[in-house]
Amino acid sequence: MKRIYLIRGAMVDSPPLFNSEHDYTTYDVYSNTSYFARALPPVPRDCPTPLGVVGPKELPDANLIVQTLMKRTQFKPETMGSNALFTFFAQHFTHQFFKTDFRRGPGFQWGGHGVDVSHVYGKDKHVENLLRSFTDGKLKMQTMNGETWPMLVKDVDIQMTYPPNVPEEIRFALGHKDFGLLPGLFMYATIWMREHNRVCDVLKVEHPEWDDERLFQTAKLVILGETIKIVVEDYVQHLSNYNFKLTFKPELLFGEAHQYSNRITAEFNHMYHWHPLMPEEFNISGTTYGVKDFLFRPDIVIKHGMRNFVDGMVHQRAGAFTHHNHNQYTLHVAKETIEHGRTLRYQSFNQYRKRFSLPPYKTFEDLTGDEEVALQLSELYGGDIEAVEFYVGIVVEKTRPKAMFGSTVIELGGPFSVKGLLSAPICSRQYWRPSTFGGEVGFDIVKTATLEKLFCQNLGESDCPTIAFKVPS
Ligand code: MNH
């Protein structure tokens, strides 16, 4: 495990070397955190083609690319048996650090460059204070249908991105402004808030003398630790499908060459646009919802109850990450991602393969593993494999045997994930000890956290359904 941490982590430049403003290293790359970093510098502006010296003068129409290669015709299920609990975990977890500042442009971001649980507690102190009850360290929640839920925007004035037609009674105030978008995101937001309050109860028993502030701050560190533990041992374990048990052991890096500092790259963000993982429909206790019925309807979780909603997600097969599997509500995102890659002057897909020690593809057949897709791709890019763009290559690449993704997603995602997870401050020798987490009891909650416990300890008194990232056989 130590070798995985070290070898993967060392693939990432830390401190970062590039951002999207210059094609050479600057001090600003280090100091200006409003930018995403870059794994590869942008193509210089005076190059003969958009990709440098390879590819056409003019790249194919992005809309034509998504219509030809990405639009879902028939739903393709994910072959490892992944479910919607997994899909929403991916989206929920990564949105804490993939935060493009679209107002300023695709090279800019408004996040904290890492695993900082800002999706639970808010982007800044102001939002965090609005979410807090200031009693016993807890977050403010309300009871509806006998369960606890986040507060509404009308009671807690947090800036959210609900469209105008969403009624006041379902405008929930959440740590991330976009989490009202889908019930699956609302589910995770609620579960983590319940877990925070549960941890506060445990800590208060241990430390009856602690004030609200100390209980809150310590519970937040426990939640951060639990998040990383679950991401490594449940989430990455599932997604990698490795025949090797992944473990979260920060002490393996003590004394090693490892920086407790992280920067999110624009390429990591683009690579994580896993929209094909979204299924076409969701079945919850006998009711079927299409993706459209889900949009901005957090109340669906409350209506069915957390237990039944979670059970529905567990039994709902995820979509496969592959060509022709974007649903119609996410196709525009794919198109915009391709266009952003052009604005940011990304180097070619094959250049990124080389950056991460992978051999460049020589033929379209080898890249796609599918004759028809190879032909479509080749036609779009004038038969030039070197012209294939980063995000397009990511989506159409053949998956590795017994894996959910192609080699490029795995070999880029692995290093960025390992580096991001193990560079959280709690992983340092100074933080990684019982007192940081309120004593052995809190440290133990972190060290034994699982996805199953996260749900089962927060579903109320009802029996706990099977909790997993794949559909139970
Ligand atoms: Mn998604 C950004 C819609 C599911 C990962 N997503 C966006 C944006 C929209 C969006 C709109 C804004 C980007 C733009 O306009 O260019 N996403 C959806 C919808 C669904 C969805 C409607 C489901 C239905 N998204 C998912 C899933 C994942 C994902 C599932 C990954 C597991 N999405 C992303 C990432 C971004 C994004 C990553 C980039 C976020 C950012 O940089 O701010």
Coordinates of C-alpha atoms and ligand atoms in Angstrom, one line a residue:
M1 CA 0.0 0.0 0.0
K2 CA 2.9 2.3 0.8
R3 CA 4.3 1.8 -2.7
I4 CA 0.9 2.6 -4.2
Y5 CA 0.8 5.8 -2.3
L6 CA 4.3 6.8 -3.2
I7 CA 4.4 5.8 -6.9
R8 CA 0.9 7.2 -7.6
G9 CA 1.5 10.3 -5.6
A10 CA 4.8 11.0 -7.3
M11 CA 3.1 11.3 -10.7
V12 CA 1.6 14.6 -9.6
D13 CA 3.6 17.8 -9.6
S14 CA 3.6 19.2 -6.1
P15 CA 3.9 22.2 -5.9
P16 CA 2.2 22.6 -9.3
L17 CA 4.1 23.7 -12.4
F18 CA 1.4 25.0 -14.7
N19 CA -2.0 26.7 -15.0
S20 CA -4.0 27.8 -18.0
E21 CA -2.6 31.3 -18.3
H22 CA 0.9 30.5 -19.4
D23 CA 2.7 27.7 -21.2
Y24 CA 5.6 28.0 -18.9
T25 CA 6.1 27.9 -15.1
T26 CA 5.4 31.1 -13.2
Y27 CA 5.3 32.1 -9.6
D28 CA 1.6 32.9 -10.1
V29 CA 1.0 29.2 -10.7
Y30 CA 2.0 28.6 -7.0
S31 CA 0.4 31.7 -5.5
N32 CA -2.8 32.3 -7.4
T33 CA -5.1 29.5 -6.2
S34 CA -8.1 30.9 -8.2
Y35 CA -6.7 28.9 -11.1
F36 CA -7.0 25.2 -11.5
A37 CA -3.5 23.8 -12.0
R38 CA -2.6 21.9 -15.1
A39 CA -0.9 18.5 -15.6
L40 CA 0.4 19.7 -19.0
P41 CA 0.9 23.3 -20.0
P42 CA -1.5 24.8 -22.6
V43 CA -0.5 24.7 -26.2
P44 CA 1.5 27.9 -27.0
R45 CA -0.6 30.5 -28.9
D46 CA 1.8 30.8 -31.8
C47 CA 1.6 27.1 -32.7
P48 CA 0.4 26.1 -36.2
T49 CA -2.6 24.0 -35.0
P50 CA -4.9 24.1 -31.9
L51 CA -3.1 20.9 -30.6
G52 CA 0.4 22.3 -31.4
V53 CA 2.0 20.8 -34.5
V54 CA -0.5 17.9 -34.9
G55 CA -4.1 17.7 -36.0
P56 CA -6.2 20.0 -38.2
K57 CA -6.2 23.8 -38.3
E58 CA -9.9 23.6 -37.2
L59 CA -11.2 21.0 -34.9
P60 CA -14.5 19.2 -35.5
D61 CA -17.8 20.8 -34.3
A62 CA -18.2 19.8 -30.7
N63 CA -21.9 19.4 -31.1
L64 CA -21.3 16.9 -34.0
I65 CA -18.9 15.0 -31.8
V66 CA -21.4 14.5 -28.9
Q67 CA -24.3 13.7 -31.3
T68 CA -22.2 11.1 -33.2
L69 CA -20.2 9.6 -30.3
M70 CA -21.8 10.3 -27.0
K71 CA -25.6 10.6 -27.3
R72 CA -27.3 7.6 -25.6
T73 CA -29.5 5.6 -27.9
Q74 CA -30.0 2.6 -25.7
F75 CA -29.0 2.5 -22.1
K76 CA -25.8 0.5 -21.5
P77 CA -25.5 -0.8 -17.9
E78 CA -22.1 -0.7 -16.1
T79 CA -20.5 -4.1 -16.3
M80 CA -19.1 -4.4 -12.8
G81 CA -22.7 -4.1 -11.4
S82 CA -22.2 -0.6 -10.0
N83 CA -25.4 1.1 -8.7
A84 CA -26.8 4.6 -8.4
L85 CA -25.5 4.9 -4.8
F86 CA -22.0 4.7 -6.4
T87 CA -22.9 7.3 -9.2
F88 CA -24.2 9.8 -6.7
F89 CA -21.3 9.2 -4.3
A90 CA -18.9 10.0 -7.2
Q91 CA -20.8 13.2 -8.0
H92 CA -21.3 14.2 -4.4
F93 CA -17.8 13.6 -3.2
T94 CA -16.0 15.2 -6.2
H95 CA -18.1 18.3 -6.2
Q96 CA -16.3 19.5 -3.0
F97 CA -13.2 20.1 -5.1
F98 CA -14.4 20.4 -8.8
K99 CA -15.7 23.9 -8.7
T100 CA -15.3 25.8 -11.9
D101 CA -15.8 29.5 -11.7
F102 CA -17.7 29.7 -14.9
R103 CA -18.1 33.4 -14.6
R104 CA -14.4 33.9 -14.9
G105 CA -13.8 31.1 -17.3
P106 CA -13.0 27.4 -17.4
G107 CA -9.5 27.9 -16.1
F108 CA -10.7 29.3 -12.8
Q109 CA -12.2 27.7 -9.7
W110 CA -13.8 28.7 -6.4
G111 CA -12.9 25.7 -4.2
G112 CA -10.2 24.8 -1.7
H113 CA -8.2 22.4 -4.0
G114 CA -8.9 19.2 -2.1
V115 CA -10.8 17.0 0.2
D116 CA -12.1 19.7 2.7
V117 CA -15.7 18.6 3.3
S118 CA -16.8 22.0 2.0
H119 CA -19.7 20.2 0.3
V120 CA -21.1 19.4 3.7
Y121 CA -20.2 22.6 5.7
G122 CA -20.2 25.2 2.9
K123 CA -17.7 27.1 0.9
D124 CA -16.8 29.6 3.6
K125 CA -17.3 30.5 7.3
H126 CA -20.4 32.5 6.5
V127 CA -22.2 29.5 5.0
E128 CA -20.9 27.2 7.7
N129 CA -22.2 29.5 10.4
L130 CA -25.6 29.6 8.7
L131 CA -25.7 25.8 8.8
R132 CA -24.8 25.5 12.4
S133 CA -27.2 25.4 15.4
F134 CA -24.6 26.6 17.9
T135 CA -25.8 24.1 20.4
D136 CA -23.8 20.9 21.2
G137 CA -21.7 21.4 18.0
K138 CA -24.6 20.3 15.8
L139 CA -25.8 21.4 12.4
K140 CA -29.3 22.9 12.3
M141 CA -31.8 20.3 11.0
Q142 CA -35.6 20.0 11.1
T143 CA -37.9 17.0 11.5
M144 CA -40.3 16.0 8.7
N145 CA -42.2 12.7 8.5
G146 CA -40.4 11.6 11.6
E147 CA -36.9 12.0 10.1
T148 CA -34.3 14.8 10.3
W149 CA -33.6 16.9 7.2
P150 CA -31.6 20.0 6.3
M151 CA -33.3 23.4 6.7
L152 CA -35.1 25.4 4.0
V153 CA -33.6 28.5 2.3
K154 CA -36.5 30.5 3.7
D155 CA -35.2 29.7 7.2
V156 CA -31.5 29.6 6.5
D157 CA -30.5 32.2 3.9
I158 CA -27.9 30.4 1.9
Q159 CA -27.3 31.1 -1.8
M160 CA -28.4 28.1 -3.7
T161 CA -28.9 27.5 -7.5
Y162 CA -32.6 26.6 -7.7
P163 CA -34.3 27.7 -10.9
P164 CA -37.2 30.2 -10.3
N165 CA -39.9 27.7 -10.7
V166 CA -38.8 25.5 -7.7
P167 CA -41.3 26.1 -4.9
E168 CA -40.1 27.5 -1.5
E169 CA -41.1 24.3 0.4
I170 CA -38.4 22.2 -1.4
R171 CA -35.6 24.7 -1.5
F172 CA -33.3 23.1 0.9
A173 CA -30.2 25.0 2.2
L174 CA -27.1 22.7 1.7
G175 CA -23.4 23.0 2.0
H176 CA -23.0 23.0 -1.8
K177 CA -25.0 25.5 -3.8
D178 CA -25.9 22.9 -6.5
F179 CA -26.9 19.9 -4.3
G180 CA -30.6 20.7 -4.7
L181 CA -30.2 19.5 -8.4
L182 CA -30.7 15.8 -7.7
P183 CA -32.3 13.7 -4.9
G184 CA -29.2 11.5 -4.8
L185 CA -27.0 14.6 -3.9
F186 CA -29.6 15.6 -1.3
M187 CA -29.5 12.1 0.1
Y188 CA -25.7 12.3 0.7
A189 CA -25.9 15.8 2.0
T190 CA -28.5 14.8 4.6
I191 CA -26.7 11.6 5.6
W192 CA -23.5 13.5 6.3
M193 CA -25.3 16.1 8.3
R194 CA -27.0 13.4 10.4
E195 CA -23.6 11.7 10.8
H196 CA -22.1 15.0 12.0
N197 CA -24.8 15.4 14.6
R198 CA -24.4 11.7 15.7
V199 CA -20.7 12.2 16.1
C200 CA -21.4 15.3 18.2
D201 CA -23.5 13.2 20.6
V202 CA -20.7 10.7 20.9
L203 CA -18.1 13.4 21.6
K204 CA -20.3 15.1 24.2
V205 CA -20.5 11.9 26.2
E206 CA -16.7 11.7 26.1
H207 CA -16.2 15.4 26.9
P208 CA -19.2 16.8 28.8
E209 CA -17.2 19.9 29.6
W210 CA -16.6 20.8 25.9
D211 CA -18.5 23.9 24.5
D212 CA -20.4 24.0 21.2
E213 CA -17.4 25.3 19.3
R214 CA -15.1 22.5 20.3
L215 CA -17.7 19.8 19.6
F216 CA -18.4 21.3 16.2
Q217 CA -14.8 21.7 15.1
T218 CA -13.8 18.2 16.3
A219 CA -16.8 16.5 14.7
K220 CA -15.9 18.2 11.5
L221 CA -12.4 16.6 11.6
V222 CA -14.0 13.3 12.3
I223 CA -16.3 13.7 9.3
L224 CA -13.2 14.6 7.1
G225 CA -11.4 11.4 8.4
E226 CA -14.5 9.2 7.8
T227 CA -14.8 10.6 4.3
I228 CA -11.3 9.7 3.3
K229 CA -11.5 6.3 4.9
I230 CA -14.7 5.5 3.0
V231 CA -13.4 6.9 -0.2
V232 CA -10.3 4.8 -0.1
E233 CA -11.7 1.5 1.3
D234 CA -15.2 1.4 -0.1
Y235 CA -15.3 3.8 -3.1
V236 CA -11.9 3.5 -4.7
Q237 CA -11.9 -0.2 -3.8
H238 CA -15.1 -0.7 -5.8
L239 CA -14.1 1.5 -8.7
S240 CA -10.7 0.1 -9.2
N241 CA -11.9 -3.5 -8.9
Y242 CA -8.4 -4.4 -7.8
N243 CA -7.8 -7.9 -6.4
F244 CA -5.9 -6.2 -3.6
K245 CA -7.3 -4.7 -0.4
L246 CA -6.8 -0.9 -0.4
T247 CA -6.3 0.6 3.0
F248 CA -6.2 4.1 4.4
K249 CA -3.1 4.3 6.6
P250 CA -1.7 7.8 6.6
E251 CA 1.2 6.7 8.9
L252 CA 2.7 4.8 5.8
L253 CA 3.8 8.2 4.5
F254 CA 5.4 9.6 7.7
G255 CA 9.0 10.5 6.9
E256 CA 8.5 9.9 3.1
A257 CA 8.8 12.4 0.3
H258 CA 5.2 13.6 0.3
Q259 CA 3.7 17.1 0.4
Y260 CA 0.6 17.7 2.6
S261 CA -0.6 20.2 0.0
N262 CA -2.7 19.7 -3.1
R263 CA -3.9 21.5 -6.2
I264 CA -6.8 20.4 -8.4
T265 CA -6.0 20.3 -12.1
A266 CA -8.4 21.2 -14.9
E267 CA -7.7 17.8 -16.5
F268 CA -8.6 15.9 -13.4
N269 CA -11.9 17.7 -13.4
H270 CA -12.6 17.1 -17.1
M271 CA -11.7 13.4 -16.7
Y272 CA -14.2 13.1 -13.9
H273 CA -17.2 14.1 -16.1
W274 CA -18.7 10.7 -15.6
H275 CA -22.2 11.6 -16.8
P276 CA -22.7 8.2 -18.6
L277 CA -22.9 6.7 -15.1
M278 CA -26.3 8.3 -14.7
P279 CA -29.1 5.7 -15.4
E280 CA -32.2 6.6 -17.4
E281 CA -34.6 5.9 -14.6
F282 CA -34.9 5.3 -10.9
N283 CA -37.2 2.9 -9.1
I284 CA -38.1 3.8 -5.6
S285 CA -40.6 1.5 -3.7
G286 CA -42.5 0.8 -6.9
T287 CA -42.5 4.3 -8.4
T288 CA -40.3 4.9 -11.5
Y289 CA -38.8 8.3 -12.0
G290 CA -37.0 9.4 -15.2
V291 CA -33.9 11.7 -14.9
K292 CA -36.2 14.6 -15.7
D293 CA -38.5 13.8 -12.8
F294 CA -35.5 13.9 -10.5
L295 CA -34.2 17.3 -11.5
F296 CA -34.5 19.8 -8.6
R297 CA -36.8 17.4 -6.6
P298 CA -35.0 16.8 -3.2
D299 CA -38.5 16.2 -1.7
I300 CA -38.6 12.8 -3.4
V301 CA -36.2 11.5 -0.8
I302 CA -38.5 12.8 2.0
K303 CA -41.6 11.5 0.4
H304 CA -40.3 7.9 0.2
G305 CA -38.3 8.2 3.4
M306 CA -34.5 7.9 3.5
R307 CA -34.5 4.2 3.9
N308 CA -36.6 3.4 0.9
F309 CA -34.8 6.0 -1.2
V310 CA -31.4 4.5 -0.4
D311 CA -32.7 1.0 -1.1
G312 CA -33.8 2.2 -4.5
M313 CA -30.4 3.6 -5.3
V314 CA -28.7 0.4 -4.2
H315 CA -30.9 -1.6 -6.6
Q316 CA -30.6 0.8 -9.5
R317 CA -27.9 -0.2 -12.0
A318 CA -25.5 2.6 -13.0
G319 CA -24.7 3.4 -16.6
A320 CA -21.5 2.3 -18.3
F321 CA -18.7 4.9 -18.8
T322 CA -18.5 4.5 -22.5
H323 CA -19.4 6.0 -25.9
H324 CA -23.1 6.5 -26.8
N325 CA -24.2 6.6 -23.2
H326 CA -24.8 10.2 -22.2
N327 CA -28.5 10.9 -21.4
Q328 CA -30.1 13.9 -23.1
Y329 CA -29.9 16.1 -20.0
T330 CA -26.1 15.8 -19.7
L331 CA -25.2 15.9 -23.4
H332 CA -24.8 19.7 -23.3
V333 CA -22.3 19.3 -20.5
A334 CA -20.2 17.0 -22.6
K335 CA -20.2 19.5 -25.5
E336 CA -19.2 22.3 -23.1
T337 CA -16.4 20.2 -21.7
I338 CA -15.0 19.7 -25.1
E339 CA -15.3 23.4 -25.8
H340 CA -13.6 24.3 -22.5
G341 CA -10.7 21.9 -23.4
R342 CA -10.3 24.0 -26.5
T343 CA -10.5 27.4 -24.7
L344 CA -7.9 26.0 -22.3
R345 CA -5.7 24.9 -25.2
Y346 CA -5.4 21.3 -24.0
Q347 CA -2.7 19.2 -25.6
S348 CA -3.9 16.0 -27.4
F349 CA -5.2 12.8 -25.8
N350 CA -2.0 11.0 -26.8
Q351 CA 0.1 13.7 -25.1
Y352 CA -1.7 13.1 -21.9
R353 CA -1.2 9.4 -22.3
K354 CA 2.6 10.0 -22.5
R355 CA 2.5 12.4 -19.5
F356 CA 1.1 9.5 -17.4
S357 CA 3.5 6.9 -18.8
L358 CA 1.0 5.3 -21.1
P359 CA 1.9 4.4 -24.8
P360 CA 0.2 6.7 -27.3
Y361 CA -2.5 5.0 -29.4
K362 CA -1.5 4.4 -33.0
T363 CA -4.9 3.4 -34.4
F364 CA -8.6 4.3 -33.8
E365 CA -9.4 0.6 -33.4
D366 CA -6.8 0.2 -30.6
L367 CA -8.2 3.3 -28.9
T368 CA -11.9 2.4 -29.0
G369 CA -11.9 -1.4 -29.3
D370 CA -14.9 -1.0 -31.6
E371 CA -14.8 -0.9 -35.4
E372 CA -17.9 1.3 -35.8
V373 CA -16.8 3.8 -33.2
A374 CA -13.3 3.8 -34.6
L375 CA -14.7 4.7 -38.0
Q376 CA -16.9 7.5 -36.6
L377 CA -14.0 8.9 -34.6
S378 CA -11.6 8.7 -37.5
E379 CA -14.0 10.5 -39.8
L380 CA -14.4 13.3 -37.3
Y381 CA -10.7 13.8 -36.9
G382 CA -9.7 13.3 -40.6
G383 CA -8.1 10.0 -39.9
D384 CA -5.4 11.5 -37.7
I385 CA -5.1 9.7 -34.3
E386 CA -2.9 12.5 -32.9
A387 CA -5.8 14.9 -33.4
V388 CA -8.1 13.2 -30.9
E389 CA -8.9 15.6 -28.0
F390 CA -8.5 14.9 -24.3
Y391 CA -12.1 14.5 -23.2
V392 CA -13.2 12.8 -26.4
G393 CA -10.5 10.2 -26.0
I394 CA -11.5 9.7 -22.3
V395 CA -15.1 8.9 -23.3
V396 CA -14.6 6.7 -26.3
E397 CA -11.6 4.7 -25.0
K398 CA -12.2 1.0 -24.6
T399 CA -12.4 -0.1 -21.0
R400 CA -9.7 -2.2 -19.4
P401 CA -10.6 -5.9 -18.9
K402 CA -12.6 -6.3 -15.7
A403 CA -12.6 -2.5 -15.1
M404 CA -15.1 0.3 -15.2
F405 CA -12.9 2.7 -17.2
G406 CA -10.2 2.8 -19.8
S407 CA -6.5 3.0 -19.0
T408 CA -6.3 6.8 -19.3
V409 CA -9.0 7.4 -16.7
I410 CA -7.3 4.9 -14.4
E411 CA -3.7 6.1 -14.9
L412 CA -4.7 9.8 -14.6
G413 CA -7.3 9.4 -11.9
G414 CA -5.2 7.1 -9.7
P415 CA -2.4 9.6 -9.1
F416 CA -4.6 12.6 -8.6
S417 CA -6.9 10.7 -6.2
V418 CA -4.1 9.2 -4.1
K419 CA -2.4 12.6 -3.9
G420 CA -5.6 14.4 -3.1
L421 CA -6.7 12.0 -0.4
L422 CA -3.4 11.6 1.3
S423 CA -2.5 15.3 1.3
A424 CA -5.3 16.3 3.7
P425 CA -3.8 17.8 6.8
I426 CA -5.3 15.1 9.0
C427 CA -3.0 12.6 7.3
S428 CA 0.1 14.4 8.6
R429 CA 2.0 13.0 11.6
Q430 CA 1.1 16.1 13.6
Y431 CA -2.7 15.7 13.1
W432 CA -3.0 11.9 12.8
R433 CA -3.5 11.1 16.5
P434 CA -6.3 10.6 18.9
S435 CA -6.4 14.1 20.4
T436 CA -7.2 15.6 16.9
F437 CA -10.4 13.6 16.8
G438 CA -11.5 14.0 20.5
G439 CA -9.6 11.0 21.8
E440 CA -9.5 7.3 21.1
V441 CA -13.3 7.2 20.6
G442 CA -13.3 9.8 17.8
F443 CA -10.1 8.4 16.3
D444 CA -11.8 5.0 16.2
I445 CA -14.8 6.3 14.4
V446 CA -12.5 7.5 11.7
K447 CA -10.4 4.3 11.6
T448 CA -13.4 2.0 11.3
A449 CA -15.7 4.1 9.1
T450 CA -17.5 2.2 6.3
L451 CA -20.2 3.1 3.8
E452 CA -22.5 0.7 5.4
K453 CA -22.1 2.2 8.9
L454 CA -22.5 5.7 7.5
F455 CA -26.0 4.8 6.3
C456 CA -27.1 2.2 8.8
Q457 CA -26.3 4.5 11.8
N458 CA -28.3 7.3 10.2
L459 CA -31.4 5.7 8.9
G460 CA -33.3 5.9 12.2
E461 CA -34.5 2.8 14.0
S462 CA -35.8 0.9 11.0
D463 CA -33.9 -2.2 9.7
C464 CA -31.0 -1.3 7.5
P465 CA -31.2 -2.4 3.9
T466 CA -28.1 -3.9 2.1
I467 CA -25.6 -1.0 1.6
A468 CA -23.1 -1.4 -1.2
F469 CA -21.8 0.2 -4.4
K470 CA -23.1 -2.6 -6.5
V471 CA -26.5 -4.1 -7.0
P472 CA -26.9 -7.0 -4.6
S473 CA -26.9 -10.3 -6.5
Ligands
MNH1 MN1 -22.5 16.9 -13.8 C1 -20.7 19.8 -14.1 C2 -25.3 18.5 -14.9 C3 -24.3 14.1 -13.1 C4 -19.6 15.3 -12.7 N1 -22.9 18.8 -14.4 C5 -22.1 19.8 -14.5 C6 -22.8 21.0 -15.0 C7 -24.0 20.6 -15.2 C8 -24.2 19.2 -14.8 C9 -25.2 21.5 -15.7 C10 -22.2 22.4 -15.2 C11 -21.1 22.3 -16.3 C12 -21.4 23.0 -17.6 O1 -22.4 23.6 -17.7 O2 -20.4 22.9 -18.4 N2 -24.4 16.4 -14.0 C13 -25.5 17.2 -14.5 C14 -26.7 16.5 -14.5 C15 -26.4 15.2 -14.0 C16 -25.0 15.2 -13.6 C17 -28.0 17.0 -15.0 C18 -27.3 14.0 -13.8 C19 -28.5 13.9 -14.3 N3 -22.0 15.1 -13.0 C20 -22.9 14.0 -12.9 C21 -22.2 12.9 -12.4 C22 -20.9 13.2 -12.3 C23 -20.8 14.6 -12.7 C24 -22.9 11.6 -12.1 C25 -19.7 12.4 -11.8 C26 -19.7 11.4 -11.2 N4 -20.5 17.5 -13.5 C27 -19.5 16.6 -13.0 C28 -18.3 17.4 -12.9 C29 -18.6 18.7 -13.3 C30 -20.0 18.7 -13.6 C31 -17.0 16.9 -12.4 C32 -17.7 20.0 -13.3 C33 -18.0 20.8 -12.0 C34 -17.3 22.0 -12.0 O3 -16.2 22.1 -12.5 O4 -17.8 23.0 -11.4

